mmCIF file of C-alpha atoms and ligand atoms in Angstrom:
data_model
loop_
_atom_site.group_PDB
_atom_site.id
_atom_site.type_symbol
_atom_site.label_atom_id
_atom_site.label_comp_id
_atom_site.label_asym_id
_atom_site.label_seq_id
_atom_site.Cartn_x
_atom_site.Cartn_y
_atom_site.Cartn_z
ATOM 1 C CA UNK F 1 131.681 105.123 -19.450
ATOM 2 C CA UNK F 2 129.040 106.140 -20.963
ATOM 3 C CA UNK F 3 126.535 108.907 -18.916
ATOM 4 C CA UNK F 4 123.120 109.064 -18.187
ATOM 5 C CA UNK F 5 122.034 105.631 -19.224
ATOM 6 C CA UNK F 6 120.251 103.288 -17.206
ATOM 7 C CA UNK F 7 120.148 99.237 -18.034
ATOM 8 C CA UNK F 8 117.567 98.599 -14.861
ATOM 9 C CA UNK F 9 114.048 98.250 -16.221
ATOM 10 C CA UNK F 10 111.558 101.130 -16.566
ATOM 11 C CA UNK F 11 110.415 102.776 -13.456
ATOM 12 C CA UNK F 12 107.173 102.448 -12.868
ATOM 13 C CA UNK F 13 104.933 105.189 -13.211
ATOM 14 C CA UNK F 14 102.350 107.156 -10.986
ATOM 15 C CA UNK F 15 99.259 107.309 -12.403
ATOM 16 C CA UNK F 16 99.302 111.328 -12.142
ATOM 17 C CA UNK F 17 102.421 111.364 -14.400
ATOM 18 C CA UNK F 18 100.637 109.150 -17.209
ATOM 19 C CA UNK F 19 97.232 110.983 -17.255
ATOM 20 C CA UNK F 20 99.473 114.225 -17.144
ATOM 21 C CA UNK F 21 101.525 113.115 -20.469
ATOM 22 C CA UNK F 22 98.232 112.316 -22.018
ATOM 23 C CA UNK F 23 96.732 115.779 -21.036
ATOM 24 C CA UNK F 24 99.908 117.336 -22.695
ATOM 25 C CA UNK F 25 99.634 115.708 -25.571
ATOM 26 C CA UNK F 26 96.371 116.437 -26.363
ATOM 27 C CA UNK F 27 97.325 120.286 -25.241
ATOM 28 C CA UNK F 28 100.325 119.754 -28.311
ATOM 29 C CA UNK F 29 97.880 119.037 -30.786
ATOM 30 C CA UNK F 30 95.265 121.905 -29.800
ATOM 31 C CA UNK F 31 98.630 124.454 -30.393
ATOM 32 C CA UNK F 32 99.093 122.523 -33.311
ATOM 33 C CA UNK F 33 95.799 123.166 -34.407
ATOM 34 C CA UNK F 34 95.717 126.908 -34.070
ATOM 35 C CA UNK F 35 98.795 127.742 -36.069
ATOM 36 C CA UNK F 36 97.775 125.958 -39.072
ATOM 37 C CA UNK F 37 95.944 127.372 -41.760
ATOM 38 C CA UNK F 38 95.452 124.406 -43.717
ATOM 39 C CA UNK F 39 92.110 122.489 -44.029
ATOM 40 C CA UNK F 40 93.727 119.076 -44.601
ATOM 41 C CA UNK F 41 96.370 119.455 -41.874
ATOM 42 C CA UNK F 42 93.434 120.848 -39.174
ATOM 43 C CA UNK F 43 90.861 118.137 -40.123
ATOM 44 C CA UNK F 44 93.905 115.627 -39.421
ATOM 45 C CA UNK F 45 94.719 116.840 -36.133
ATOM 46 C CA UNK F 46 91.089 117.578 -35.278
ATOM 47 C CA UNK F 47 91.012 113.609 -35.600
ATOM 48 C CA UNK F 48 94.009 112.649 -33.373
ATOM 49 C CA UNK F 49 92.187 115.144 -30.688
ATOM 50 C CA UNK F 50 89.375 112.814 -31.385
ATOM 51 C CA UNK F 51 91.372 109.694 -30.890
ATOM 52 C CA UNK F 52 93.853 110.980 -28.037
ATOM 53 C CA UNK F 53 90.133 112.322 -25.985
ATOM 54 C CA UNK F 54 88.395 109.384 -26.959
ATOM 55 C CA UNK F 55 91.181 106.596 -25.266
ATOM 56 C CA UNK F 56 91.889 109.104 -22.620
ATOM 57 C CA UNK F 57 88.247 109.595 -21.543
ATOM 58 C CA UNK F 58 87.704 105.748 -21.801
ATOM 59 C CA UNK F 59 90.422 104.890 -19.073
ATOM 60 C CA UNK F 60 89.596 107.688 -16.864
ATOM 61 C CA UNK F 61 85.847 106.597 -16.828
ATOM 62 C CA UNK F 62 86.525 102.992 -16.985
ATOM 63 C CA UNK F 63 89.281 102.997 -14.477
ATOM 64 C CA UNK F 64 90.585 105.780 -12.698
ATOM 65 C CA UNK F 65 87.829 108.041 -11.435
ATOM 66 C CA UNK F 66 85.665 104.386 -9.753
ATOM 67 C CA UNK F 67 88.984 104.445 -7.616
ATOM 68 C CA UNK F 68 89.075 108.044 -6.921
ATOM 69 C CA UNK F 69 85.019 107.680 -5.846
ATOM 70 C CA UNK F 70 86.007 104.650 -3.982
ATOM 71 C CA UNK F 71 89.455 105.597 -1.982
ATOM 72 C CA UNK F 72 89.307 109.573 -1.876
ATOM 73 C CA UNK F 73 88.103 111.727 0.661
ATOM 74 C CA UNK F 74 84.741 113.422 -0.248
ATOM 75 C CA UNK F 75 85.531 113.083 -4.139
ATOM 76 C CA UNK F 76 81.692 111.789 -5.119
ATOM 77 C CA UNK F 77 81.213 115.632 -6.581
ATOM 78 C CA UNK F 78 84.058 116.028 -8.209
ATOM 79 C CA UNK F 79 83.909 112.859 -10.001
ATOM 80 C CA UNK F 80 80.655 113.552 -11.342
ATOM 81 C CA UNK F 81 81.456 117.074 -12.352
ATOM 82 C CA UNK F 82 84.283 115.494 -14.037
ATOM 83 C CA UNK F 83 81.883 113.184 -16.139
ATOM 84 C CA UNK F 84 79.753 115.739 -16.829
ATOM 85 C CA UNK F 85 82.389 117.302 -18.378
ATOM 86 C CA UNK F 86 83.356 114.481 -20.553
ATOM 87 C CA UNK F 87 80.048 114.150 -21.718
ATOM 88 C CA UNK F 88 79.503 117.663 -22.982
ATOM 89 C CA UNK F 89 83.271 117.149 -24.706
ATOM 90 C CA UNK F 90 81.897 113.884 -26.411
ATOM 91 C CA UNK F 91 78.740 116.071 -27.592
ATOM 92 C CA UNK F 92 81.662 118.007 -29.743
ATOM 93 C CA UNK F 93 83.650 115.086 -30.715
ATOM 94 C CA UNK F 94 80.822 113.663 -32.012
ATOM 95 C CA UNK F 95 79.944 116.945 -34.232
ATOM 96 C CA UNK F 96 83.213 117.438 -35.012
ATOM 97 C CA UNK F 97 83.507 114.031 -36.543
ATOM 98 C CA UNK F 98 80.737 114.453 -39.334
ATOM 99 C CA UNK F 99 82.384 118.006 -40.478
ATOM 100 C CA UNK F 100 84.897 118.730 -42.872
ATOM 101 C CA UNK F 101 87.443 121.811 -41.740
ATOM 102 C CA UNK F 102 85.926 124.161 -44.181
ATOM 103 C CA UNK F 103 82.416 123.785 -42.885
ATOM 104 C CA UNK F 104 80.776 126.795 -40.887
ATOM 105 C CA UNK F 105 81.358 126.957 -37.026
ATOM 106 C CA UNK F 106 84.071 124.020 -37.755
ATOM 107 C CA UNK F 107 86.915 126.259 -36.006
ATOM 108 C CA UNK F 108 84.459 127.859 -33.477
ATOM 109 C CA UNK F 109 83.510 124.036 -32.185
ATOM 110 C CA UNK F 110 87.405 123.431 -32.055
ATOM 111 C CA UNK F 111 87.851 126.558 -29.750
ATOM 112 C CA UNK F 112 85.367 125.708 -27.266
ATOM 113 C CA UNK F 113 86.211 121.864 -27.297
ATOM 114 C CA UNK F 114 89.799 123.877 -26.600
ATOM 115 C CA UNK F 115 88.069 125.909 -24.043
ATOM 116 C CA UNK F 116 86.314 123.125 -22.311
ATOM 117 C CA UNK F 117 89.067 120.206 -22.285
ATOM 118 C CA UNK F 118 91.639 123.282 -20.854
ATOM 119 C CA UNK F 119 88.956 123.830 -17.939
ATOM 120 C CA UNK F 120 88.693 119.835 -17.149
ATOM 121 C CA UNK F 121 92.632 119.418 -17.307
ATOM 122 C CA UNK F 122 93.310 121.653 -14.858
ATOM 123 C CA UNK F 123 90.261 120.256 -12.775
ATOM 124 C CA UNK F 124 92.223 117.013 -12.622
ATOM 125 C CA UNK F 125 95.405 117.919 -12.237
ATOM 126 C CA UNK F 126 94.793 120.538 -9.213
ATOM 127 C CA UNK F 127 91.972 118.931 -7.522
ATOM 128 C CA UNK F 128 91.607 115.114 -8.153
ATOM 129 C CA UNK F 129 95.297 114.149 -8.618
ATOM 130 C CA UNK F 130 95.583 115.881 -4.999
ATOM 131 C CA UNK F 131 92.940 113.563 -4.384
ATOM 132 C CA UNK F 132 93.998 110.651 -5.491
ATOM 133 C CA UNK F 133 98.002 111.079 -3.788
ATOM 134 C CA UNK F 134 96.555 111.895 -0.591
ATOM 135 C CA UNK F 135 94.114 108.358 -0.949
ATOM 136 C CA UNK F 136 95.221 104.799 -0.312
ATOM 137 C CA UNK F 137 94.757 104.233 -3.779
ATOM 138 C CA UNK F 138 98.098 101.957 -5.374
ATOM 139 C CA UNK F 139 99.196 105.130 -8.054
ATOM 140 C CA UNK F 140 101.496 102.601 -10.174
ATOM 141 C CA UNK F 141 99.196 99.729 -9.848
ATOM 142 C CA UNK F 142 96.649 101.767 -11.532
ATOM 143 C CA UNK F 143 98.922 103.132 -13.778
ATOM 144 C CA UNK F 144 99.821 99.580 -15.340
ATOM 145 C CA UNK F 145 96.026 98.590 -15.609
ATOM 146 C CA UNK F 146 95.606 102.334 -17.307
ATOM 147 C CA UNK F 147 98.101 101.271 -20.076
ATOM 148 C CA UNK F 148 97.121 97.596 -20.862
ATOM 149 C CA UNK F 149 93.380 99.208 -21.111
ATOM 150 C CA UNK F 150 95.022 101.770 -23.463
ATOM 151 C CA UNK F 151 96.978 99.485 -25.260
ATOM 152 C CA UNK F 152 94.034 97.636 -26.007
ATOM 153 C CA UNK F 153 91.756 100.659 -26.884
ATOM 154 C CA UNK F 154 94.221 101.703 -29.140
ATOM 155 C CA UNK F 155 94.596 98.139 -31.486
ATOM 156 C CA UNK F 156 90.991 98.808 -31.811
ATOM 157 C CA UNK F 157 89.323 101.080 -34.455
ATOM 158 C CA UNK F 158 87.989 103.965 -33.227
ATOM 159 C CA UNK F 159 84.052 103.716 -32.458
ATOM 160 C CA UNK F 160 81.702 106.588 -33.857
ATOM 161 C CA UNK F 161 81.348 109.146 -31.423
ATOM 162 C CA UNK F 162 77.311 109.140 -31.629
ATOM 163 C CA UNK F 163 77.684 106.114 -29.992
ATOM 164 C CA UNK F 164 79.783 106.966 -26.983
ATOM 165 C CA UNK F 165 76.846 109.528 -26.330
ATOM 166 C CA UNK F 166 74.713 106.635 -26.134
ATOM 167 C CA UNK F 167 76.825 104.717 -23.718
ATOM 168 C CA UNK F 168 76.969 107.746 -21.487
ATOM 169 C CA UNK F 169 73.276 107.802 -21.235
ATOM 170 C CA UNK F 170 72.657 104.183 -20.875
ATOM 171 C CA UNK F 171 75.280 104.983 -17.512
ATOM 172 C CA UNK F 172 73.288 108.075 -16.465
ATOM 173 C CA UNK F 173 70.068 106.061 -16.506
ATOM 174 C CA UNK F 174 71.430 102.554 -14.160
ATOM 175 C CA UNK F 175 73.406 105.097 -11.998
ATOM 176 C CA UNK F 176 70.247 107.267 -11.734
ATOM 177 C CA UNK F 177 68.220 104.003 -11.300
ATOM 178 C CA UNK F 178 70.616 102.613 -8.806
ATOM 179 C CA UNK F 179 70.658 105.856 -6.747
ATOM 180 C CA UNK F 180 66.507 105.896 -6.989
ATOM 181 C CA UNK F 181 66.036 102.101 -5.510
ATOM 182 C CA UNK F 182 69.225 103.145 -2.636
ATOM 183 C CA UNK F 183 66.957 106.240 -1.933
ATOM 184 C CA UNK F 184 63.621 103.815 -1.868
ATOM 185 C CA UNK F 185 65.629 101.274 0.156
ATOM 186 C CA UNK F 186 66.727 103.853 2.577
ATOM 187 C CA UNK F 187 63.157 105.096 3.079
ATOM 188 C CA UNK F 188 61.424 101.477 3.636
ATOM 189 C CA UNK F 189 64.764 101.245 5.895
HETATM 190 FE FE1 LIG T 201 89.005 113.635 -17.687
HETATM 191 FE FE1 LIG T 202 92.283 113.590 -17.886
#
């Protein structure tokens, strides 16, 4: 008999677990990154950073942090720290993108974009996963939804990064817009 093997289908996963093997991943490549010393190899895996942030970022924003707002206790801040955050790691992804590994300040960008994604991940994974376990949120519900959406992202080719930065302001402006005519509605109240 043979040990260890399972035939029932795949357990479903939390939605913790899946963001967490994304964070990881991205953590692999940044290691990666630092012990090579050659310009080809770094500019590659500069470019799967890219492409791992870029999906990653995309589900989180488009799927996961609307339910932690929504179903978590008192997580309004944090979310918005958390975008915040993305943003000024798209602002480097979008540098880093035009620049070839041999470039001036091409390594320094790659250390803080290090830096900064380190800082978010464990953001996430001490405060809002907490968060989101301790909410009535459904963790493997919104785990299958987070991997069709990736699925999806990833068939498609990857967008420039300039205009992610655009997106992000278009969603600053309605949410800023939004909060304005709640604030004017409130007053006239
Ligand atoms: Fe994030
Ligand atoms: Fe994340």
């Amino acid at each position: 008999m043979r040990q260890g093997t399972k035939s029932s289908p795949k357990e479903a996963m939390e939605i913790t677990e899946l963001l967490h093997q994304d964070h990881q991943k991205v953590r692999d490549l940044f290691f990666k990154f630092k012990n090579s010393e050659n310009k080809q190899e770094q500019e590659k895996i500069v470019e799967a950073i890219i492409t791992e942030l870029h999906i990653h970022a995309t589900v989180e924003e488009e799927i996961v942090y609307p339910v932690v707002s929504k179903e978590a206790e008192d997580a309004e801040d944090l979310v918005e720290e958390a975008e915040t955050e993305h943003h000024m790691v798209k602002h480097l992804m979008a540098e880093l993108s035009d620049m070839s590994a041999d470039e001036d300040h091409f390594e320094a960008k790659v250390t803080v974009l290090c830096e900064l994604v380190g800082h978010h991940i464990r953001e996430e994974e001490k405060e809002m996963f907490k968060k989101l376990k301790d909410s009535s949120a459904d963790l493997e519900e919104l785990s299958e939804k987070v991997m069709a959406r990736k699925e999806e992202l990833e068939a498609m080719p990857l967008p420039s990064m300039q205009s992610t930065l655009t997106i992000d302001s278009k969603k600053s402006a309605v949410k800023s817009q939004s909060g304005l005519s709640a604030a004017r509605r409130k007053k006239t109240a």
